[in-house]
Amino acid sequence: MDNTSSTFDESKWSSLKKDLKKTVGDSAYNNWLKNLNLVSLINDTITFSVPTKFLRDWIVNNYSDKIKNDSKKHFESVDIIKFVVKPTGGRIVPGTARTIKSTDNHWKSSMDVRSTQLSNYPNEFGAPLDPRFTFDNFVVGKPNELAFAASQRVSEADKITFNPLFLCGGVGLGKTHLMHAIGWKIKQKQPERKVIYLSAEKFMYQFVRALRYKDTSAFKEQFRSIDVLMIDDVQFISGKDNTQEEFFHTFNALIEQNKQIVISADKSPTDLDGVQERLKSRLGCGLVADIHPTTYELRLGILIEKAQKRGVEIPPKVLEFLSHRIISNVREMEGALNRLVAHATLVGTPITIDTAQLVLQDLLKSSNKKITIEEIQKKVAEHFNIRITDMHSPRRSRSVARPRQIAMYLAKSITSRSLPEIGRKFGGRDHTTVMHAVKKIEELKLSDVNFNEDLELLKRLIDS
Ligand code: ADP
Ligand code: MG
C-alpha cells in the first residue's frame, strides 16, 4: 500500500467485501470476486487487483457497476475504479490496468495508457490459423469430397458462388481443418483480402462484451472491413437470443455487401436446436456441404498420409488394422498413430499389430461407444473421491469445485455437447461458468506438468 492513500482502512475493506458478497450472491462472489484485492485508494481512484487477465475482463464486464456502487458506499470520494492484474504471490503486471470512470451518469471503461479510445477489440478479434491445417494436408475421399471442393472453390473465387458455405459434420471430421485451409489459401493468393476466423463462442463472448460496454457499434464496425468471415461451431450460439439476433444482422449485412461467409456446425442448419427459424433458413441458403463419417478407405488414406508426413515406416497391415478398428473420428485416429509411434521410438520395439493392440487397448475398446457426461462425472468423482452429487451441488469449496471444473472440461473436450448443455448437466449452471472452467483447466494444463499428466490419465480412464 502506498502511504499517500487516504482513509484506507482494513475494516472498511472487509465490510465492502461483505457488501459485495450480498450484492452479487455467494456463488458469484466465490467464483469471481473472492480473489479481488484492494491495492490502493488514492484521492478519487480505488485500485483493485485480480490474479489473471481473464478474471479482470470478466469482472470489468460483469461486475464493475456493482463494485462501483458498493465502493462508493464505503469510500465516498471514489470516482474512478481501476483493475490491475497481479498473479498470486507476484507483482502487479505493468500495462494491465483497466480503468472505469464515471462520466455524467454513465461509466466508461477503457484500457490504460495506450488506447483510451473505445477498446482493444480489433487486435483480439479473430483467431490465428493453424499451419498444419492446409488443403495439401487434407486427404480427400467420398465422405468429404463435396466439402473439400466447395472449400477450395470459396478460397479461389474472386466471384462469390455460394454464400454462405455451411460445413456440417460430426466431431473430428475436418471442419476446422477446412476452414483454416480456406484462410491460408486466401492469404496466399489474395493477401489483400481480409479473412477472419473465429469460433461462435468467441463471437458470442465479444458481442456480450460489446453490450456491456454499450458499444455494439464498435463491434459491428469490425466486420465492415472484413472480406471473408468464418465462424466455427455455430451450434454453440443456440439459445442465446440476442446474440443470435446480432449474428443474424451481421450476417445479412455481410451477405448484402457480397462478403464471403463460411460457417461450420455439427448439424445441418435445419437440425440446429435452439436457433431461430429465420436464422436457420438464412444459414442454409447458400451451399450446405456435409462431411460424412469416414469410410475405411478414407481412414486408411489419412493414416498413410500422416505416417508419411512423420517419416515413419508402419507396416501396411498395422495401418489396415487401425483403419478397421478406430472408426469414431480422424482426431482419435491421429492420436492413436502418435501414441503408437511414440511407444515404438521410446521402447525401441517394431510396430506390429500386437504392439498396436497393447498400446491402444483403451482406444480400441471404446471406439464404438459414445461417452456421456454422466459417465464423465462418475469417473471424475471416483477419481477425486467426492460424491457424484457434488457435480450438481452449489458447493464451492475447492475440493469439489476443482474436480467439477475438470469434469466440465472433459465433457467439453470428449463429448460434442454445447456449453449450455454441459452447464445444465452440472446442476443448471450457466454456460459462462462452464467456459470459465474450461479456461481454468487449460491454464493449469499448461502451467503444471503433474496436473496435465493426471488429466491425461483421467481421460484414459474415462475412455476405457
Ligand atoms: P472438426 O472441426 O470437424 O471437429 P478438425 O478439423 O479439428 O475436426 O479435425 C480433427 C483432426 O483430424 C485434425 O487434426 C485434422 O487435421 C484431422 N483431419 C480430419 N479430416 C482430415 C482429412 N480428411 N485429412 C487429413 N486430416 C484430417
Ligand atoms: Mg472444429
Tab-separated table of C-alpha atoms and ligand atoms in Angstrom:
chain	number	residue	atom	x	y	z
A	1	MET	CA	0.000	0.000	0.000
A	2	ASP	CA	1.115	3.424	-0.901
A	3	ASN	CA	1.038	5.748	2.077
A	4	THR	CA	-0.378	8.620	0.082
A	5	SER	CA	-3.592	6.726	0.177
A	6	SER	CA	-6.140	8.483	2.205
A	7	THR	CA	-8.602	6.969	4.572
A	8	PHE	CA	-7.897	3.391	3.638
A	9	ASP	CA	-8.638	1.054	6.416
A	10	GLU	CA	-8.916	-2.682	6.639
A	11	SER	CA	-12.271	-2.737	8.333
A	12	LYS	CA	-13.831	-0.714	5.532
A	13	TRP	CA	-12.385	-3.119	3.033
A	14	SER	CA	-13.832	-6.071	4.943
A	15	SER	CA	-17.238	-4.523	5.055
A	16	LEU	CA	-17.048	-3.651	1.375
A	17	LYS	CA	-16.295	-7.304	0.688
A	18	LYS	CA	-19.274	-8.322	2.774
A	19	ASP	CA	-21.485	-5.963	0.837
A	20	LEU	CA	-20.249	-7.266	-2.473
A	21	LYS	CA	-20.998	-10.764	-1.367
A	22	LYS	CA	-24.527	-9.706	-0.550
A	23	THR	CA	-24.920	-7.794	-3.797
A	24	VAL	CA	-23.758	-10.495	-6.174
A	25	GLY	CA	-24.654	-13.583	-4.150
A	26	ASP	CA	-22.407	-16.178	-2.572
A	27	SER	CA	-21.730	-18.254	-5.598
A	28	ALA	CA	-20.854	-15.408	-7.966
A	29	TYR	CA	-18.737	-13.935	-5.222
A	30	ASN	CA	-16.780	-17.126	-4.694
A	31	ASN	CA	-16.455	-17.690	-8.400
A	32	TRP	CA	-15.289	-14.279	-9.466
A	33	LEU	CA	-14.713	-11.830	-6.674
A	34	LYS	CA	-13.039	-13.866	-3.985
A	35	ASN	CA	-9.592	-13.057	-5.304
A	36	LEU	CA	-10.261	-9.390	-5.692
A	37	ASN	CA	-7.852	-7.383	-3.545
A	38	LEU	CA	-7.695	-3.773	-2.641
A	39	VAL	CA	-4.388	-2.268	-3.745
A	40	SER	CA	-4.813	1.398	-3.012
A	41	LEU	CA	-7.158	4.286	-2.551
A	42	ILE	CA	-5.599	7.480	-3.751
A	43	ASN	CA	-7.783	10.557	-3.986
A	44	ASP	CA	-10.704	9.546	-6.154
A	45	THR	CA	-9.160	6.364	-7.523
A	46	ILE	CA	-9.625	2.983	-5.984
A	47	THR	CA	-7.453	0.217	-7.394
A	48	PHE	CA	-8.162	-3.476	-7.150
A	49	SER	CA	-6.008	-6.387	-8.209
A	50	VAL	CA	-7.032	-9.755	-9.601
A	51	PRO	CA	-4.779	-12.724	-10.439
A	52	THR	CA	-5.459	-13.087	-14.181
A	53	LYS	CA	-6.375	-11.045	-17.224
A	54	PHE	CA	-9.329	-13.241	-17.873
A	55	LEU	CA	-10.679	-12.511	-14.429
A	56	ARG	CA	-10.003	-8.810	-14.854
A	57	ASP	CA	-12.038	-8.681	-18.060
A	58	TRP	CA	-14.760	-10.768	-16.621
A	59	ILE	CA	-15.104	-8.557	-13.596
A	60	VAL	CA	-14.957	-5.355	-15.620
A	61	ASN	CA	-17.639	-6.627	-17.956
A	62	ASN	CA	-19.942	-8.139	-15.412
A	63	TYR	CA	-19.425	-6.625	-12.011
A	64	SER	CA	-17.893	-3.188	-12.347
A	65	ASP	CA	-21.186	-1.392	-11.760
A	66	LYS	CA	-21.852	-3.292	-8.597
A	67	ILE	CA	-18.315	-2.832	-7.361
A	68	LYS	CA	-18.576	0.855	-8.090
A	69	ASN	CA	-21.822	1.258	-6.205
A	70	ASP	CA	-20.666	-0.672	-3.207
A	71	SER	CA	-17.312	1.091	-3.169
A	72	LYS	CA	-18.986	4.468	-3.120
A	73	LYS	CA	-20.880	3.447	-0.035
A	74	HIS	CA	-17.689	2.837	1.881
A	75	PHE	CA	-15.284	5.201	0.216
A	76	GLU	CA	-17.220	8.284	-0.710
A	77	SER	CA	-14.500	10.000	-2.686
A	78	VAL	CA	-14.340	7.207	-5.244
A	79	ASP	CA	-14.912	8.247	-8.803
A	80	ILE	CA	-12.551	6.023	-10.722
A	81	ILE	CA	-12.102	2.284	-10.352
A	82	LYS	CA	-9.038	0.565	-11.641
A	83	PHE	CA	-8.384	-3.134	-12.018
A	84	VAL	CA	-4.837	-4.407	-12.379
A	85	VAL	CA	-3.514	-7.919	-12.846
A	86	LYS	CA	-1.381	-9.282	-10.049
A	87	PRO	CA	-0.705	-13.028	-10.149
A	88	THR	CA	-0.972	-14.744	-6.790
A	89	GLY	CA	2.296	-14.206	-4.963
A	90	GLY	CA	3.617	-11.996	-7.760
A	91	ARG	CA	3.756	-8.330	-8.570
A	92	ILE	CA	1.357	-6.139	-10.488
A	93	VAL	CA	1.851	-6.761	-14.198
A	94	PRO	CA	2.594	-3.433	-15.910
A	95	GLY	CA	0.176	-2.236	-18.568
A	96	THR	CA	-2.699	-4.375	-17.362
A	97	ALA	CA	-4.824	-1.707	-15.746
A	98	ARG	CA	-8.373	-1.225	-16.879
A	99	THR	CA	-9.958	1.925	-15.684
A	100	ILE	CA	-13.595	2.735	-15.241
A	101	LYS	CA	-14.587	6.339	-14.860
A	102	SER	CA	-17.880	7.950	-14.186
A	103	THR	CA	-18.738	10.499	-16.821
A	104	ASP	CA	-22.067	12.158	-16.215
A	105	ASN	CA	-24.287	9.353	-15.224
A	106	HIS	CA	-22.706	6.609	-17.083
A	107	TRP	CA	-19.459	4.871	-16.619
A	108	LYS	CA	-16.987	4.317	-19.349
A	109	SER	CA	-14.346	1.707	-19.329
A	110	SER	CA	-11.030	1.967	-21.052
A	111	MET	CA	-7.686	0.237	-21.267
A	112	ASP	CA	-4.882	2.036	-19.528
A	113	VAL	CA	-2.321	4.304	-21.151
A	114	ARG	CA	-2.279	3.459	-24.831
A	115	SER	CA	-5.820	3.292	-26.076
A	116	THR	CA	-8.223	5.350	-24.095
A	117	GLN	CA	-10.488	5.098	-27.103
A	118	LEU	CA	-13.215	2.565	-27.481
A	119	SER	CA	-11.493	-0.710	-26.976
A	120	ASN	CA	-8.946	-3.202	-27.961
A	121	TYR	CA	-11.341	-5.388	-29.903
A	122	PRO	CA	-9.663	-5.329	-33.305
A	123	ASN	CA	-6.495	-6.938	-32.012
A	124	GLU	CA	-8.301	-9.586	-30.102
A	125	PHE	CA	-10.774	-10.258	-32.801
A	126	GLY	CA	-10.461	-13.481	-34.728
A	127	ALA	CA	-8.166	-16.383	-34.002
A	128	PRO	CA	-4.889	-17.385	-35.617
A	129	LEU	CA	-4.785	-20.083	-38.281
A	130	ASP	CA	-3.143	-23.413	-37.561
A	131	PRO	CA	-0.276	-24.029	-40.004
A	132	ARG	CA	-0.976	-27.760	-40.078
A	133	PHE	CA	-4.444	-27.248	-41.483
A	134	THR	CA	-3.926	-26.715	-45.206
A	135	PHE	CA	-5.518	-28.182	-48.326
A	136	ASP	CA	-2.274	-30.026	-49.056
A	137	ASN	CA	-2.580	-31.893	-45.773
A	138	PHE	CA	-6.200	-32.786	-46.261
A	139	VAL	CA	-6.945	-36.256	-47.551
A	140	VAL	CA	-9.966	-36.383	-49.809
A	141	GLY	CA	-12.369	-39.289	-50.037
A	142	LYS	CA	-16.029	-39.879	-50.756
A	143	PRO	CA	-17.266	-38.656	-47.363
A	144	ASN	CA	-15.632	-35.248	-47.629
A	145	GLU	CA	-15.188	-34.579	-51.334
A	146	LEU	CA	-18.036	-32.113	-51.624
A	147	ALA	CA	-16.944	-30.140	-48.580
A	148	PHE	CA	-13.374	-30.143	-49.862
A	149	ALA	CA	-14.289	-28.994	-53.365
A	150	ALA	CA	-16.609	-26.306	-52.057
A	151	SER	CA	-13.949	-25.041	-49.665
A	152	GLN	CA	-11.434	-24.861	-52.466
A	153	ARG	CA	-13.874	-23.004	-54.637
A	154	VAL	CA	-14.526	-20.456	-51.918
A	155	SER	CA	-10.821	-19.890	-51.428
A	156	GLU	CA	-10.141	-19.386	-55.113
A	157	ALA	CA	-13.087	-17.487	-56.400
A	158	ASP	CA	-12.970	-13.781	-56.826
A	159	LYS	CA	-16.633	-14.081	-57.594
A	160	ILE	CA	-18.853	-15.455	-54.893
A	161	THR	CA	-20.657	-18.610	-55.934
A	162	PHE	CA	-22.344	-19.760	-52.791
A	163	ASN	CA	-22.910	-17.778	-49.711
A	164	PRO	CA	-22.702	-18.909	-47.030
A	165	LEU	CA	-20.760	-22.109	-47.340
A	166	PHE	CA	-22.052	-24.214	-44.491
A	167	LEU	CA	-19.809	-27.124	-43.487
A	168	CYS	CA	-21.530	-29.643	-41.313
A	169	GLY	CA	-20.381	-32.895	-39.822
A	170	GLY	CA	-19.602	-34.683	-36.576
A	171	VAL	CA	-16.697	-34.064	-34.253
A	172	GLY	CA	-13.192	-34.542	-35.606
A	173	LEU	CA	-14.112	-34.932	-39.255
A	174	GLY	CA	-12.180	-31.967	-40.571
A	175	LYS	CA	-14.470	-28.920	-40.439
A	176	THR	CA	-11.984	-26.727	-38.652
A	177	HIS	CA	-9.197	-28.058	-40.839
A	178	LEU	CA	-11.039	-26.987	-43.988
A	179	MET	CA	-11.833	-23.531	-42.653
A	180	HIS	CA	-8.213	-22.885	-41.798
A	181	ALA	CA	-7.223	-24.219	-45.201
A	182	ILE	CA	-9.536	-21.678	-46.843
A	183	GLY	CA	-7.922	-18.974	-44.743
A	184	TRP	CA	-4.392	-19.980	-45.705
A	185	LYS	CA	-5.202	-20.234	-49.365
A	186	ILE	CA	-6.738	-16.777	-49.488
A	187	LYS	CA	-3.837	-15.283	-47.554
A	188	GLN	CA	-1.509	-16.802	-50.071
A	189	LYS	CA	-3.397	-15.931	-53.259
A	190	GLN	CA	-5.045	-12.660	-52.372
A	191	PRO	CA	-3.231	-11.269	-49.368
A	192	GLU	CA	-5.169	-8.026	-49.625
A	193	ARG	CA	-8.401	-9.750	-48.686
A	194	LYS	CA	-9.139	-9.639	-45.013
A	195	VAL	CA	-10.050	-13.013	-43.586
A	196	ILE	CA	-11.353	-13.508	-40.087
A	197	TYR	CA	-11.744	-16.893	-38.477
A	198	LEU	CA	-13.315	-17.258	-35.058
A	199	SER	CA	-15.345	-19.679	-33.025
A	200	ALA	CA	-19.010	-18.987	-32.432
A	201	GLU	CA	-18.213	-18.952	-28.738
A	202	LYS	CA	-15.753	-16.182	-29.245
A	203	PHE	CA	-18.239	-14.305	-31.383
A	204	MET	CA	-20.746	-14.567	-28.553
A	205	TYR	CA	-18.259	-13.501	-25.972
A	206	GLN	CA	-17.231	-10.457	-27.998
A	207	PHE	CA	-20.801	-9.495	-28.586
A	208	VAL	CA	-21.822	-9.792	-24.955
A	209	ARG	CA	-18.811	-7.733	-24.105
A	210	ALA	CA	-19.821	-5.065	-26.581
A	211	LEU	CA	-23.258	-4.972	-24.986
A	212	ARG	CA	-21.731	-4.368	-21.606
A	213	TYR	CA	-19.656	-1.568	-22.969
A	214	LYS	CA	-22.818	-0.288	-24.584
A	215	ASP	CA	-20.700	-0.273	-27.636
A	216	THR	CA	-22.201	-2.536	-30.221
A	217	SER	CA	-21.403	-0.073	-32.977
A	218	ALA	CA	-17.701	-0.691	-32.486
A	219	PHE	CA	-18.435	-4.385	-32.553
A	220	LYS	CA	-20.227	-4.043	-35.877
A	221	GLU	CA	-17.601	-1.738	-37.243
A	222	GLN	CA	-15.079	-4.533	-37.082
A	223	PHE	CA	-16.999	-6.598	-39.524
A	224	ARG	CA	-17.251	-3.860	-42.060
A	225	SER	CA	-13.702	-4.196	-43.315
A	226	ILE	CA	-13.784	-7.972	-43.500
A	227	ASP	CA	-13.878	-9.784	-46.844
A	228	VAL	CA	-14.259	-13.302	-45.611
A	229	LEU	CA	-15.810	-14.222	-42.282
A	230	MET	CA	-15.557	-17.768	-40.959
A	231	ILE	CA	-17.393	-18.810	-37.819
A	232	ASP	CA	-16.703	-22.248	-36.420
A	233	ASP	CA	-19.080	-24.410	-34.389
A	234	VAL	CA	-22.202	-22.266	-34.593
A	235	GLN	CA	-24.186	-24.906	-32.721
A	236	PHE	CA	-22.887	-23.066	-29.662
A	237	ILE	CA	-24.977	-19.985	-30.276
A	238	SER	CA	-28.098	-21.977	-29.552
A	239	GLY	CA	-30.432	-20.396	-27.062
A	240	LYS	CA	-28.664	-17.050	-26.882
A	241	ASP	CA	-31.383	-14.920	-28.344
A	242	ASN	CA	-29.797	-11.531	-28.513
A	243	THR	CA	-26.534	-12.923	-29.781
A	244	GLN	CA	-28.465	-14.710	-32.470
A	245	GLU	CA	-30.200	-11.501	-33.341
A	246	GLU	CA	-26.875	-9.760	-33.727
A	247	PHE	CA	-25.453	-12.655	-35.620
A	248	PHE	CA	-28.400	-12.562	-37.990
A	249	HIS	CA	-27.936	-8.863	-38.716
A	250	THR	CA	-24.192	-9.055	-39.099
A	251	PHE	CA	-24.720	-11.958	-41.371
A	252	ASN	CA	-27.267	-10.213	-43.579
A	253	ALA	CA	-25.198	-7.074	-43.787
A	254	LEU	CA	-22.159	-9.009	-44.931
A	255	ILE	CA	-24.066	-11.031	-47.482
A	256	GLU	CA	-25.575	-7.870	-48.889
A	257	GLN	CA	-22.116	-6.410	-49.253
A	258	ASN	CA	-21.055	-9.504	-51.099
A	259	LYS	CA	-18.666	-10.710	-48.451
A	260	GLN	CA	-17.968	-14.416	-48.267
A	261	ILE	CA	-19.158	-16.260	-45.196
A	262	VAL	CA	-18.176	-19.753	-44.125
A	263	ILE	CA	-19.917	-21.440	-41.232
A	264	SER	CA	-19.427	-24.791	-39.554
A	265	ALA	CA	-21.610	-26.781	-37.213
A	266	ASP	CA	-22.029	-30.332	-36.048
A	267	LYS	CA	-25.528	-30.404	-37.545
A	268	SER	CA	-27.217	-29.119	-40.655
A	269	PRO	CA	-28.870	-25.700	-40.353
A	270	THR	CA	-32.344	-27.198	-40.078
A	271	ASP	CA	-31.287	-29.516	-37.251
A	272	LEU	CA	-29.709	-26.836	-35.093
A	273	ASP	CA	-31.542	-26.803	-31.770
A	274	GLY	CA	-32.429	-23.558	-30.097
A	275	VAL	CA	-31.733	-21.464	-33.167
A	276	GLN	CA	-34.344	-19.078	-34.542
A	277	GLU	CA	-36.103	-20.265	-37.669
A	278	ARG	CA	-35.183	-17.281	-39.781
A	279	LEU	CA	-31.533	-17.706	-38.875
A	280	LYS	CA	-31.684	-21.384	-39.744
A	281	SER	CA	-33.090	-20.676	-43.149
A	282	ARG	CA	-30.573	-17.884	-43.720
A	283	LEU	CA	-27.724	-20.229	-42.809
A	284	GLY	CA	-28.975	-22.821	-45.228
A	285	CYS	CA	-29.464	-20.507	-48.165
A	286	GLY	CA	-26.016	-20.993	-49.679
A	287	LEU	CA	-24.415	-24.389	-50.020
A	288	VAL	CA	-24.690	-26.908	-47.214
A	289	ALA	CA	-21.811	-29.353	-47.562
A	290	ASP	CA	-21.994	-32.410	-45.356
A	291	ILE	CA	-18.895	-34.159	-44.152
A	292	HIS	CA	-19.989	-37.736	-43.654
A	293	PRO	CA	-18.449	-40.198	-41.230
A	294	THR	CA	-15.208	-41.610	-42.557
A	295	THR	CA	-15.085	-44.799	-44.584
A	296	TYR	CA	-12.454	-47.465	-44.232
A	297	GLU	CA	-10.732	-46.258	-47.425
A	298	LEU	CA	-10.579	-42.665	-46.280
A	299	ARG	CA	-9.240	-43.662	-42.883
A	300	LEU	CA	-6.546	-45.750	-44.489
A	301	GLY	CA	-5.668	-42.917	-46.863
A	302	ILE	CA	-5.386	-40.468	-43.984
A	303	LEU	CA	-3.215	-42.852	-41.956
A	304	ILE	CA	-0.864	-43.463	-44.852
A	305	GLU	CA	-0.532	-39.745	-45.420
A	306	LYS	CA	0.021	-38.959	-41.750
A	307	ALA	CA	2.596	-41.727	-41.348
A	308	GLN	CA	4.445	-40.478	-44.407
A	309	LYS	CA	4.429	-36.905	-43.157
A	310	ARG	CA	6.013	-38.053	-39.921
A	311	GLY	CA	8.584	-40.045	-41.827
A	312	VAL	CA	7.856	-43.301	-40.037
A	313	GLU	CA	7.619	-46.719	-41.563
A	314	ILE	CA	4.490	-48.513	-40.425
A	315	PRO	CA	3.635	-51.918	-41.881
A	316	PRO	CA	0.537	-51.761	-44.118
A	317	LYS	CA	-1.086	-54.483	-42.022
A	318	VAL	CA	-0.947	-52.273	-38.969
A	319	LEU	CA	-2.434	-49.317	-40.839
A	320	GLU	CA	-5.228	-51.534	-42.107
A	321	PHE	CA	-5.831	-52.835	-38.631
A	322	LEU	CA	-6.118	-49.299	-37.257
A	323	SER	CA	-8.430	-48.205	-40.062
A	324	HIS	CA	-10.705	-51.096	-39.249
A	325	ARG	CA	-10.754	-50.578	-35.563
A	326	ILE	CA	-10.675	-46.861	-34.896
A	327	ILE	CA	-13.724	-45.545	-36.567
A	328	SER	CA	-15.012	-42.711	-34.446
A	329	ASN	CA	-13.140	-39.807	-35.978
A	330	VAL	CA	-9.928	-38.593	-37.522
A	331	ARG	CA	-8.693	-36.827	-34.437
A	332	GLU	CA	-8.787	-40.040	-32.467
A	333	MET	CA	-7.033	-41.873	-35.251
A	334	GLU	CA	-4.234	-39.317	-35.304
A	335	GLY	CA	-3.917	-39.681	-31.564
A	336	ALA	CA	-3.586	-43.436	-31.937
A	337	LEU	CA	-0.891	-43.071	-34.539
A	338	ASN	CA	1.042	-40.642	-32.381
A	339	ARG	CA	0.880	-42.905	-29.409
A	340	LEU	CA	1.985	-45.897	-31.396
A	341	VAL	CA	4.943	-44.076	-32.873
A	342	ALA	CA	5.931	-42.640	-29.512
A	343	HIS	CA	5.801	-46.051	-27.925
A	344	ALA	CA	7.866	-47.649	-30.679
A	345	THR	CA	10.528	-44.946	-30.518
A	346	LEU	CA	10.749	-44.935	-26.758
A	347	VAL	CA	10.716	-48.646	-26.170
A	348	GLY	CA	12.531	-49.466	-29.370
A	349	THR	CA	10.197	-52.246	-30.474
A	350	PRO	CA	8.974	-52.629	-34.035
A	351	ILE	CA	5.398	-51.601	-34.760
A	352	THR	CA	3.219	-54.668	-35.161
A	353	ILE	CA	-0.450	-55.481	-34.753
A	354	ASP	CA	0.377	-56.934	-31.353
A	355	THR	CA	2.037	-53.799	-30.084
A	356	ALA	CA	-0.791	-51.735	-31.539
A	357	GLN	CA	-3.281	-53.840	-29.660
A	358	LEU	CA	-1.348	-53.477	-26.467
A	359	VAL	CA	-0.595	-49.772	-26.698
A	360	LEU	CA	-4.048	-48.788	-27.902
A	361	GLN	CA	-6.075	-51.130	-25.721
A	362	ASP	CA	-8.260	-48.391	-24.324
A	363	LEU	CA	-8.964	-46.739	-27.667
A	364	LEU	CA	-9.781	-49.978	-29.391
A	365	LYS	CA	-12.253	-50.890	-26.740
A	366	SER	CA	-14.047	-47.610	-26.611
A	367	SER	CA	-14.049	-46.525	-30.204
A	368	ASN	CA	-17.568	-47.712	-30.735
A	369	LYS	CA	-19.092	-46.207	-27.724
A	370	LYS	CA	-20.330	-42.739	-27.063
A	371	ILE	CA	-19.207	-41.305	-23.747
A	372	THR	CA	-21.830	-39.395	-21.807
A	373	ILE	CA	-21.491	-36.501	-19.424
A	374	GLU	CA	-22.881	-38.692	-16.647
A	375	GLU	CA	-20.094	-41.207	-17.148
A	376	ILE	CA	-17.515	-38.458	-17.050
A	377	GLN	CA	-18.986	-37.097	-13.824
A	378	LYS	CA	-18.965	-40.543	-12.277
A	379	LYS	CA	-15.363	-41.289	-13.206
A	380	VAL	CA	-14.115	-37.906	-12.105
A	381	ALA	CA	-15.976	-38.147	-8.807
A	382	GLU	CA	-14.498	-41.587	-8.184
A	383	HIS	CA	-11.051	-40.394	-9.082
A	384	PHE	CA	-11.177	-37.499	-6.619
A	385	ASN	CA	-13.119	-39.365	-4.027
A	386	ILE	CA	-16.036	-36.979	-3.904
A	387	ARG	CA	-19.742	-37.696	-4.162
A	388	ILE	CA	-21.277	-37.681	-7.569
A	389	THR	CA	-23.958	-35.305	-6.282
A	390	ASP	CA	-21.211	-32.744	-5.789
A	391	MET	CA	-21.128	-32.414	-9.551
A	392	HIS	CA	-24.564	-30.791	-9.352
A	393	SER	CA	-24.380	-29.170	-5.968
A	394	PRO	CA	-23.787	-25.473	-5.453
A	395	ARG	CA	-20.892	-26.208	-3.095
A	396	ARG	CA	-17.910	-24.059	-3.836
A	397	SER	CA	-15.137	-25.441	-1.714
A	398	ARG	CA	-12.070	-26.131	-3.740
A	399	SER	CA	-12.076	-29.841	-3.008
A	400	VAL	CA	-15.251	-30.196	-5.033
A	401	ALA	CA	-15.052	-27.144	-7.280
A	402	ARG	CA	-11.825	-28.172	-8.991
A	403	PRO	CA	-12.953	-31.734	-9.787
A	404	ARG	CA	-16.201	-30.263	-11.062
A	405	GLN	CA	-14.274	-27.924	-13.341
A	406	ILE	CA	-12.227	-30.854	-14.571
A	407	ALA	CA	-15.389	-32.791	-15.338
A	408	MET	CA	-16.779	-29.810	-17.249
A	409	TYR	CA	-13.572	-29.503	-19.185
A	410	LEU	CA	-13.612	-33.212	-20.044
A	411	ALA	CA	-17.262	-33.019	-21.031
A	412	LYS	CA	-16.379	-30.214	-23.394
A	413	SER	CA	-13.391	-31.964	-24.903
A	414	ILE	CA	-14.723	-35.521	-25.088
A	415	THR	CA	-18.397	-35.132	-25.908
A	416	SER	CA	-19.959	-32.936	-28.545
A	417	ARG	CA	-22.268	-31.201	-26.071
A	418	SER	CA	-22.516	-27.435	-26.129
A	419	LEU	CA	-21.582	-25.227	-23.192
A	420	PRO	CA	-25.217	-24.568	-22.212
A	421	GLU	CA	-25.979	-28.288	-22.374
A	422	ILE	CA	-22.993	-29.073	-20.182
A	423	GLY	CA	-23.972	-26.321	-17.752
A	424	ARG	CA	-27.426	-27.833	-17.415
A	425	LYS	CA	-25.973	-31.214	-16.514
A	426	PHE	CA	-23.927	-29.637	-13.768
A	427	GLY	CA	-26.813	-28.504	-11.629
A	428	GLY	CA	-28.142	-25.931	-14.061
A	429	ARG	CA	-25.050	-23.795	-14.199
A	430	ASP	CA	-24.694	-21.029	-16.714
A	431	HIS	CA	-22.667	-21.620	-19.878
A	432	THR	CA	-20.240	-18.928	-18.788
A	433	THR	CA	-19.401	-20.998	-15.722
A	434	VAL	CA	-18.505	-23.876	-17.997
A	435	MET	CA	-16.496	-21.573	-20.222
A	436	HIS	CA	-14.617	-20.341	-17.198
A	437	ALA	CA	-13.936	-23.915	-16.059
A	438	VAL	CA	-12.555	-24.856	-19.474
A	439	LYS	CA	-10.272	-21.808	-19.477
A	440	LYS	CA	-9.081	-22.522	-15.980
A	441	ILE	CA	-8.226	-26.139	-16.685
A	442	GLU	CA	-6.481	-25.197	-19.903
A	443	GLU	CA	-4.358	-22.738	-17.970
A	444	LEU	CA	-3.487	-25.338	-15.369
A	445	LYS	CA	-2.645	-27.883	-18.034
A	446	LEU	CA	-0.112	-25.517	-19.493
A	447	SER	CA	1.409	-24.414	-16.248
A	448	ASP	CA	1.503	-27.644	-14.296
A	449	VAL	CA	3.023	-30.798	-15.716
A	450	ASN	CA	1.705	-33.038	-12.962
A	451	PHE	CA	-1.766	-31.724	-13.386
A	452	ASN	CA	-1.540	-32.357	-17.109
A	453	GLU	CA	-0.471	-35.946	-16.540
A	454	ASP	CA	-3.227	-36.524	-14.060
A	455	LEU	CA	-5.699	-35.195	-16.570
A	456	GLU	CA	-4.394	-37.478	-19.309
A	457	LEU	CA	-4.696	-40.425	-17.014
A	458	LEU	CA	-8.230	-39.472	-16.150
A	459	LYS	CA	-9.092	-39.131	-19.813
A	460	ARG	CA	-7.806	-42.606	-20.440
A	461	LEU	CA	-9.818	-43.980	-17.534
A	462	ILE	CA	-12.929	-42.447	-18.981
A	463	ASP	CA	-12.206	-43.810	-22.421
A	464	SER	CA	-11.792	-47.369	-21.230
B	1	ADP	P1	-13.757	-30.857	-36.581
B	1	ADP	O1	-13.506	-29.391	-36.625
B	1	ADP	O2	-14.692	-31.322	-37.644
B	1	ADP	O3	-14.156	-31.356	-35.233
B	1	ADP	P2	-10.938	-30.983	-37.152
B	1	ADP	O4	-10.897	-30.172	-38.390
B	1	ADP	O5	-10.449	-30.335	-35.910
B	1	ADP	O6	-12.391	-31.591	-36.913
B	1	ADP	O7	-10.131	-32.328	-37.411
B	1	ADP	C1	-9.613	-33.142	-36.379
B	1	ADP	C2	-8.233	-33.629	-36.751
B	1	ADP	O8	-8.340	-34.563	-37.814
B	1	ADP	C3	-7.318	-32.532	-37.220
B	1	ADP	O9	-6.021	-32.765	-36.754
B	1	ADP	C4	-7.365	-32.637	-38.732
B	1	ADP	O10	-6.151	-32.227	-39.312
B	1	ADP	C5	-7.579	-34.119	-38.934
B	1	ADP	N1	-8.347	-34.443	-40.145
B	1	ADP	C6	-9.692	-34.522	-40.264
B	1	ADP	N2	-10.041	-34.852	-41.506
B	1	ADP	C7	-8.889	-34.981	-42.207
B	1	ADP	C8	-8.577	-35.339	-43.558
B	1	ADP	N3	-9.537	-35.610	-44.434
B	1	ADP	N4	-7.278	-35.369	-43.901
B	1	ADP	C9	-6.309	-35.110	-43.020
B	1	ADP	N5	-6.521	-34.785	-41.750
B	1	ADP	C10	-7.800	-34.719	-41.330
B	2	MG	MG	-13.702	-27.991	-35.090
